[in-house]
mmCIF file of C-alpha atoms and ligand atoms in Angstrom:
data_model
loop_
_atom_site.group_PDB
_atom_site.id
_atom_site.type_symbol
_atom_site.label_atom_id
_atom_site.label_comp_id
_atom_site.label_asym_id
_atom_site.label_seq_id
_atom_site.Cartn_x
_atom_site.Cartn_y
_atom_site.Cartn_z
ATOM 1 C CA MET A 30 53.749 95.328 107.547
ATOM 2 C CA THR A 31 50.411 97.242 108.687
ATOM 3 C CA ALA A 32 46.853 95.931 107.904
ATOM 4 C CA ARG A 33 46.873 99.073 105.522
ATOM 5 C CA SER A 34 49.468 98.419 103.432
ATOM 6 C CA VAL A 35 48.104 94.892 102.326
ATOM 7 C CA GLN A 36 45.664 94.521 99.350
ATOM 8 C CA CYS A 37 43.144 92.180 101.222
ATOM 9 C CA PRO A 38 39.524 93.387 101.965
ATOM 10 C CA TYR A 39 39.670 91.310 105.086
ATOM 11 C CA LYS A 40 42.457 91.709 107.843
ATOM 12 C CA LEU A 41 41.454 89.889 111.009
ATOM 13 C CA ALA A 42 40.435 86.899 108.939
ATOM 14 C CA SER A 43 43.671 87.072 106.863
ATOM 15 C CA ARG A 44 46.310 84.347 107.099
ATOM 16 C CA MET A 45 48.884 86.953 105.704
ATOM 17 C CA LEU A 46 48.540 88.971 108.928
ATOM 18 C CA HIS A 47 47.758 85.864 111.238
ATOM 19 C CA PRO A 48 50.284 83.347 109.521
ATOM 20 C CA ASP A 49 49.624 80.815 112.523
ATOM 21 C CA SER A 50 46.868 78.818 112.272
ATOM 22 C CA THR A 51 43.840 79.458 114.667
ATOM 23 C CA VAL A 52 42.992 76.704 116.386
ATOM 24 C CA VAL A 53 39.477 77.202 118.152
ATOM 25 C CA GLN A 54 38.931 75.444 121.518
ATOM 26 C CA VAL A 55 35.658 74.104 122.562
ATOM 27 C CA GLY A 56 36.274 72.923 126.254
ATOM 28 C CA ARG A 57 38.920 70.291 125.756
ATOM 29 C CA LEU A 58 38.007 69.425 121.750
ATOM 30 C CA ALA A 59 40.313 71.444 119.608
ATOM 31 C CA ILE A 60 38.965 72.578 116.255
ATOM 32 C CA GLY A 61 41.968 73.116 113.615
ATOM 33 C CA GLY A 62 44.191 70.668 115.671
ATOM 34 C CA SER A 63 46.091 67.762 114.440
ATOM 35 C CA THR A 64 42.927 65.548 114.293
ATOM 36 C CA PRO A 65 39.655 66.056 112.318
ATOM 37 C CA VAL A 66 36.630 66.883 114.574
ATOM 38 C CA VAL A 67 33.501 65.141 113.332
ATOM 39 C CA ILE A 68 29.941 66.539 114.733
ATOM 40 C CA ALA A 69 27.264 64.677 114.069
ATOM 41 C CA GLY A 70 23.604 64.496 115.007
ATOM 42 C CA PRO A 71 19.928 64.999 112.966
ATOM 43 C CA CYS A 72 19.250 68.088 111.066
ATOM 44 C CA SER A 73 16.200 69.084 113.594
ATOM 45 C CA VAL A 74 15.757 67.915 117.289
ATOM 46 C CA GLU A 75 12.341 66.468 116.958
ATOM 47 C CA ASN A 76 11.900 65.237 120.430
ATOM 48 C CA ARG A 77 13.307 64.250 123.691
ATOM 49 C CA ASP A 78 13.980 60.403 122.853
ATOM 50 C CA GLN A 79 15.133 60.931 119.366
ATOM 51 C CA ILE A 80 17.984 63.660 120.490
ATOM 52 C CA LEU A 81 19.104 60.962 123.179
ATOM 53 C CA ASP A 82 19.267 58.261 121.087
ATOM 54 C CA ILE A 83 21.089 59.442 118.282
ATOM 55 C CA ALA A 84 23.173 61.417 120.691
ATOM 56 C CA GLN A 85 24.192 57.897 122.395
ATOM 57 C CA ARG A 86 24.808 56.038 119.095
ATOM 58 C CA VAL A 87 26.950 58.942 117.962
ATOM 59 C CA GLN A 88 28.904 59.427 120.981
ATOM 60 C CA LYS A 89 29.748 55.840 120.962
ATOM 61 C CA LEU A 90 30.644 55.630 117.068
ATOM 62 C CA GLY A 91 33.254 58.340 118.021
ATOM 63 C CA ALA A 92 31.816 61.547 117.409
ATOM 64 C CA HIS A 93 33.071 64.681 119.175
ATOM 65 C CA MET A 94 29.787 67.209 118.899
ATOM 66 C CA LEU A 95 26.632 66.942 118.696
ATOM 67 C CA ARG A 96 24.042 68.793 116.347
ATOM 68 C CA GLY A 97 20.219 69.287 116.237
ATOM 69 C CA GLY A 98 18.423 72.466 115.104
ATOM 70 C CA ALA A 99 15.663 73.810 116.649
ATOM 71 C CA PHE A 100 15.281 76.876 114.742
ATOM 72 C CA LYS A 101 15.035 75.506 111.113
ATOM 73 C CA PRO A 102 15.484 77.959 108.337
ATOM 74 C CA ARG A 103 13.014 76.226 105.707
ATOM 75 C CA SER A 104 12.205 77.207 102.495
ATOM 76 C CA SER A 105 8.606 76.568 102.886
ATOM 77 C CA PRO A 106 6.646 78.165 106.035
ATOM 78 C CA TYR A 107 4.716 74.994 105.994
ATOM 79 C CA SER A 108 7.545 72.837 106.792
ATOM 80 C CA PHE A 109 8.897 72.210 110.281
ATOM 81 C CA GLN A 110 10.297 75.356 111.931
ATOM 82 C CA GLY A 111 11.894 73.145 114.865
ATOM 83 C CA LEU A 112 10.918 72.829 118.698
ATOM 84 C CA GLY A 113 12.637 76.192 119.548
ATOM 85 C CA GLU A 114 13.606 76.520 123.332
ATOM 86 C CA THR A 115 12.390 73.103 123.943
ATOM 87 C CA GLY A 116 14.408 71.591 121.257
ATOM 88 C CA LEU A 117 17.667 73.687 122.886
ATOM 89 C CA GLN A 118 16.510 71.850 126.177
ATOM 90 C CA PHE A 119 16.367 68.178 124.787
ATOM 91 C CA LEU A 120 20.048 69.142 122.907
ATOM 92 C CA ALA A 121 21.419 70.373 126.109
ATOM 93 C CA GLU A 122 20.194 67.127 128.233
ATOM 94 C CA ALA A 123 21.792 65.110 125.185
ATOM 95 C CA GLY A 124 24.934 67.007 125.416
ATOM 96 C CA GLN A 125 24.957 66.311 129.370
ATOM 97 C CA ALA A 126 24.006 62.778 129.173
ATOM 98 C CA THR A 127 26.819 61.636 126.491
ATOM 99 C CA GLY A 128 29.534 64.190 127.379
ATOM 100 C CA LEU A 129 29.450 65.840 123.948
ATOM 101 C CA PRO A 130 29.574 69.918 123.150
ATOM 102 C CA VAL A 131 26.478 70.904 121.339
ATOM 103 C CA VAL A 132 26.124 73.425 118.502
ATOM 104 C CA SER A 133 22.776 74.709 117.163
ATOM 105 C CA GLU A 134 21.761 77.398 114.970
ATOM 106 C CA VAL A 135 20.829 81.079 115.561
ATOM 107 C CA MET A 136 18.758 82.743 113.193
ATOM 108 C CA ASP A 137 17.858 85.696 114.857
ATOM 109 C CA ILE A 138 19.209 87.965 117.291
ATOM 110 C CA GLU A 139 16.233 87.888 118.979
ATOM 111 C CA ASN A 140 16.666 84.408 120.587
ATOM 112 C CA LEU A 141 20.694 84.792 120.941
ATOM 113 C CA SER A 142 20.686 85.233 124.321
ATOM 114 C CA MET A 143 18.420 82.501 125.218
ATOM 115 C CA ILE A 144 20.284 80.018 122.830
ATOM 116 C CA CYS A 145 23.644 80.991 124.519
ATOM 117 C CA GLU A 146 22.264 79.850 127.495
ATOM 118 C CA TYR A 147 22.138 75.928 125.734
ATOM 119 C CA VAL A 148 24.579 75.526 123.366
ATOM 120 C CA ASP A 149 28.604 75.240 123.224
ATOM 121 C CA VAL A 150 28.895 76.667 119.624
ATOM 122 C CA LEU A 151 26.727 78.927 117.688
ATOM 123 C CA GLN A 152 26.029 78.145 114.211
ATOM 124 C CA ILE A 153 24.748 80.544 111.417
ATOM 125 C CA GLY A 154 23.292 78.748 109.049
ATOM 126 C CA ALA A 155 23.941 79.462 104.927
ATOM 127 C CA ARG A 156 20.770 81.837 104.636
ATOM 128 C CA ASN A 157 22.401 83.961 107.110
ATOM 129 C CA MET A 158 26.213 84.697 106.069
ATOM 130 C CA GLN A 159 25.184 87.970 105.122
ATOM 131 C CA ASN A 160 23.030 88.743 107.775
ATOM 132 C CA TYR A 161 25.266 91.366 108.941
ATOM 133 C CA PRO A 162 23.524 92.496 112.251
ATOM 134 C CA LEU A 163 23.286 88.818 113.420
ATOM 135 C CA LEU A 164 27.336 88.728 112.600
ATOM 136 C CA LYS A 165 27.711 91.277 114.491
ATOM 137 C CA ALA A 166 25.554 89.764 117.592
ATOM 138 C CA VAL A 167 27.299 86.407 117.804
ATOM 139 C CA GLY A 168 30.920 88.931 117.107
ATOM 140 C CA LYS A 169 29.889 90.089 121.192
ATOM 141 C CA THR A 170 29.355 86.958 122.453
ATOM 142 C CA THR A 171 31.820 84.937 123.940
ATOM 143 C CA LYS A 172 30.720 81.305 121.975
ATOM 144 C CA PRO A 173 32.592 79.490 119.120
ATOM 145 C CA VAL A 174 30.913 80.041 115.719
ATOM 146 C CA ILE A 175 30.279 77.477 112.884
ATOM 147 C CA LEU A 176 29.773 80.100 110.121
ATOM 148 C CA LYS A 177 28.625 78.238 107.028
ATOM 149 C CA ARG A 178 28.857 79.420 103.266
ATOM 150 C CA GLY A 179 26.051 81.159 101.908
ATOM 151 C CA LEU A 180 23.992 79.391 99.169
ATOM 152 C CA ALA A 181 25.652 81.721 96.239
ATOM 153 C CA ALA A 182 28.638 83.053 98.240
ATOM 154 C CA THR A 183 32.414 83.740 97.057
ATOM 155 C CA ILE A 184 34.956 82.579 99.323
ATOM 156 C CA GLU A 185 35.932 86.057 99.824
ATOM 157 C CA GLU A 186 32.587 87.466 100.915
ATOM 158 C CA TRP A 187 32.357 84.543 103.119
ATOM 159 C CA LEU A 188 35.856 85.493 104.782
ATOM 160 C CA LEU A 189 34.050 88.790 105.050
ATOM 161 C CA SER A 190 31.663 87.709 106.716
ATOM 162 C CA ALA A 191 33.840 85.990 109.365
ATOM 163 C CA GLU A 192 35.522 89.518 109.397
ATOM 164 C CA TYR A 193 32.571 90.994 111.167
ATOM 165 C CA ILE A 194 32.568 88.428 113.795
ATOM 166 C CA LEU A 195 36.119 88.982 114.351
ATOM 167 C CA ASN A 196 35.936 92.561 114.184
ATOM 168 C CA GLU A 197 33.864 92.488 117.285
ATOM 169 C CA GLY A 198 35.953 90.706 119.558
ATOM 170 C CA ASN A 199 35.303 87.321 118.972
ATOM 171 C CA PRO A 200 38.149 85.409 117.659
ATOM 172 C CA ASN A 201 36.564 82.049 117.761
ATOM 173 C CA VAL A 202 34.975 81.136 113.956
ATOM 174 C CA VAL A 203 35.153 77.965 112.247
ATOM 175 C CA LEU A 204 34.306 78.012 108.606
ATOM 176 C CA CYS A 205 32.149 75.353 107.337
ATOM 177 C CA GLU A 206 31.700 74.345 103.658
ATOM 178 C CA ARG A 207 28.278 73.302 102.997
ATOM 179 C CA GLY A 208 28.040 73.501 99.153
ATOM 180 C CA ILE A 209 26.990 76.171 96.750
ATOM 181 C CA ARG A 210 24.273 76.595 94.021
ATOM 182 C CA THR A 211 25.483 75.409 90.730
ATOM 183 C CA PHE A 212 23.695 74.489 87.239
ATOM 184 C CA GLU A 213 24.272 70.621 88.833
ATOM 185 C CA THR A 214 21.087 69.189 89.469
ATOM 186 C CA SER A 215 22.178 65.430 90.435
ATOM 187 C CA THR A 216 23.004 66.829 93.806
ATOM 188 C CA ARG A 217 21.374 69.150 96.086
ATOM 189 C CA ASN A 218 24.251 71.597 96.077
ATOM 190 C CA THR A 219 27.734 71.457 94.740
ATOM 191 C CA LEU A 220 30.314 70.562 97.576
ATOM 192 C CA ASP A 221 32.909 73.237 97.146
ATOM 193 C CA LEU A 222 35.865 71.168 98.354
ATOM 194 C CA ASN A 223 38.395 73.829 96.190
ATOM 195 C CA ALA A 224 36.976 75.867 99.259
ATOM 196 C CA VAL A 225 39.311 74.126 101.777
ATOM 197 C CA PRO A 226 43.027 74.497 100.787
ATOM 198 C CA VAL A 227 41.949 77.917 99.237
ATOM 199 C CA VAL A 228 40.937 79.172 102.578
ATOM 200 C CA LYS A 229 43.824 77.478 104.205
ATOM 201 C CA GLU A 230 45.488 79.344 101.861
ATOM 202 C CA LEU A 231 44.073 82.649 102.348
ATOM 203 C CA SER A 232 42.912 82.301 106.080
ATOM 204 C CA HIS A 233 43.970 80.899 109.731
ATOM 205 C CA LEU A 234 40.565 80.170 110.463
ATOM 206 C CA PRO A 235 39.954 76.181 110.698
ATOM 207 C CA ILE A 236 37.631 74.752 108.244
ATOM 208 C CA ILE A 237 34.902 71.996 108.335
ATOM 209 C CA VAL A 238 33.248 70.646 105.884
ATOM 210 C CA ASP A 239 29.235 69.475 105.787
ATOM 211 C CA PRO A 240 28.715 66.734 102.930
ATOM 212 C CA SER A 241 24.941 66.187 104.357
ATOM 213 C CA HIS A 242 23.808 69.425 102.942
ATOM 214 C CA GLY A 243 26.598 69.603 100.252
ATOM 215 C CA THR A 244 25.472 66.554 98.258
ATOM 216 C CA GLY A 245 21.829 66.234 99.874
ATOM 217 C CA VAL A 246 21.906 62.219 99.044
ATOM 218 C CA ALA A 247 22.872 60.197 101.958
ATOM 219 C CA ARG A 248 24.703 57.467 99.339
ATOM 220 C CA TYR A 249 27.279 60.498 98.272
ATOM 221 C CA VAL A 250 28.258 61.863 101.792
ATOM 222 C CA SER A 251 30.835 58.782 102.712
ATOM 223 C CA ALA A 252 32.909 59.472 99.893
ATOM 224 C CA MET A 253 32.668 63.430 99.953
ATOM 225 C CA SER A 254 33.521 62.967 103.816
ATOM 226 C CA LEU A 255 36.355 61.060 103.040
ATOM 227 C CA ALA A 256 37.873 63.368 100.070
ATOM 228 C CA ALA A 257 37.045 66.394 102.648
ATOM 229 C CA VAL A 258 38.987 64.736 105.138
ATOM 230 C CA ALA A 259 42.185 63.904 102.183
ATOM 231 C CA ALA A 260 41.886 67.785 101.606
ATOM 232 C CA GLY A 261 42.687 68.972 104.790
ATOM 233 C CA ALA A 262 39.336 70.102 106.317
ATOM 234 C CA ASP A 263 39.445 70.441 109.825
ATOM 235 C CA GLY A 264 36.599 68.463 110.377
ATOM 236 C CA LEU A 265 32.957 67.291 109.415
ATOM 237 C CA MET A 266 29.292 68.242 110.258
ATOM 238 C CA LEU A 267 27.335 64.972 109.410
ATOM 239 C CA GLU A 268 23.438 64.498 109.766
ATOM 240 C CA VAL A 269 22.889 61.282 111.414
ATOM 241 C CA HIS A 270 19.291 60.002 112.306
ATOM 242 C CA THR A 271 17.960 56.662 113.357
ATOM 243 C CA SER A 272 15.144 56.890 110.938
ATOM 244 C CA PRO A 273 15.723 58.957 107.750
ATOM 245 C CA GLU A 274 12.750 57.930 106.022
ATOM 246 C CA THR A 275 10.703 59.532 108.672
ATOM 247 C CA ALA A 276 13.018 62.468 109.468
ATOM 248 C CA LEU A 277 11.197 65.634 109.846
ATOM 249 C CA SER A 278 13.631 67.747 107.995
ATOM 250 C CA ASP A 279 16.737 66.406 105.454
ATOM 251 C CA GLY A 280 16.027 62.609 105.791
ATOM 252 C CA PRO A 281 17.420 62.001 102.118
ATOM 253 C CA GLN A 282 20.833 63.319 102.905
ATOM 254 C CA SER A 283 20.941 61.527 106.668
ATOM 255 C CA LEU A 284 22.977 58.832 107.707
ATOM 256 C CA THR A 285 21.889 56.331 109.684
ATOM 257 C CA PRO A 286 24.028 55.487 112.652
ATOM 258 C CA ASP A 287 25.183 51.903 110.877
ATOM 259 C CA GLU A 288 26.206 54.202 107.836
ATOM 260 C CA PHE A 289 27.924 56.814 110.123
ATOM 261 C CA GLY A 290 29.718 54.007 111.791
ATOM 262 C CA LEU A 291 31.204 52.704 108.844
ATOM 263 C CA LEU A 292 32.173 55.831 107.960
ATOM 264 C CA MET A 293 34.102 56.751 111.264
ATOM 265 C CA SER A 294 36.031 53.579 110.481
ATOM 266 C CA ARG A 295 36.813 53.980 106.919
ATOM 267 C CA MET A 296 38.049 57.803 108.257
ATOM 268 C CA GLU A 297 40.336 56.266 110.643
ATOM 269 C CA THR A 298 42.313 54.276 108.245
ATOM 270 C CA LEU A 299 42.384 57.464 106.048
ATOM 271 C CA VAL A 300 43.567 59.827 108.792
ATOM 272 C CA SER A 301 46.341 56.864 110.148
ATOM 273 C CA TRP A 302 47.683 56.623 106.226
ATOM 274 C CA ALA A 303 47.481 60.130 106.260
ATOM 275 C CA ASN A 304 49.488 60.945 109.097
ATOM 276 C CA THR A 305 52.328 58.436 107.436
ATOM 277 C CA VAL A 306 52.824 60.528 104.477
ATOM 278 C CA GLU A 307 55.511 62.718 104.303
ATOM 279 C CA GLU A 308 54.644 66.425 103.182
ATOM 280 C CA VAL A 309 55.283 66.806 99.429
ATOM 281 C CA PRO A 310 57.104 69.949 98.092
ATOM 282 C CA VAL A 311 54.733 72.036 95.930
ATOM 283 C CA HIS A 312 54.870 74.947 93.552
ATOM 284 C CA GLY A 313 52.363 77.386 91.932
HETATM 285 C C1 PEP B 410 21.401 72.848 108.780
HETATM 286 O O1 PEP B 410 22.472 72.777 109.052
HETATM 287 O O2 PEP B 410 20.627 71.680 109.076
HETATM 288 C C2 PEP B 410 21.470 73.732 107.709
HETATM 289 C C3 PEP B 410 19.869 74.398 107.767
HETATM 290 O O3 PEP B 410 22.307 74.023 107.082
HETATM 291 P P1 PEP B 410 22.505 75.380 106.178
HETATM 292 O O4 PEP B 410 22.357 76.618 106.343
HETATM 293 O O5 PEP B 410 24.027 74.962 105.399
HETATM 294 O O6 PEP B 410 21.528 75.108 104.905
HETATM 295 MN MN1 MN B 411 19.676 70.095 107.769
#
């Protein structure tokens, strides 16, 4: 079967052409392997003490990777925009202190090579999912990329964005479902967990879920995290803050370390239960 003969707009991202699931390696950590990977940390790096403290806490509670934004895509130009390179220095230091690999968002090509010096994984945010020059640029790097789903993107458009990165020679793409815009106003976004089995069927790429942005409400994050793992997600991205009420961004959706710890123990129970359940044949 040649790529041309398949009625599928993406080729490199397609499971039809690449039946084996991709495992993205971040040092010793495998995303897309047998256990879900947990990426935790604040929405924004705010200062050195903040990121070092949160990093140590989430590491002790079982996180596998540390997140922290230094270049923030904010709806208002008057909101905190991130610490820029200084924030990345603090993030990298926190990563080294805890042994956790770090991920941070890249918003423009101009800062890409500088950001690559500090992070293990690049994040493309929802607002940039269709920034094609940026996708091509990260596709030319050797860093794994977490590609968030656009606010109003279909799964096909999302996979085509992944295709842009793969097409430049970077095979290490992890998709991240972070909720989409719908008519619903009870939550910040509607977390589309349908995307997990759909993406698993259509693509060989790993998919993780971000229930923090997906709900926008800290008290809903735990339920949706467990649901995501039960649906087969390869991991979670979770915002954690020691003082959500004073966070410079996304406080209302951030878990405290205690809440994060409770979720981690619930998840452990869920994962060990899931491992005991034999796969049931399905049709349709
Ligand atoms: C974030 O991870 O803090 C972020 C801005 O996410 P998204 O691009 O999904 O809104
Ligand atoms: Mn955020």
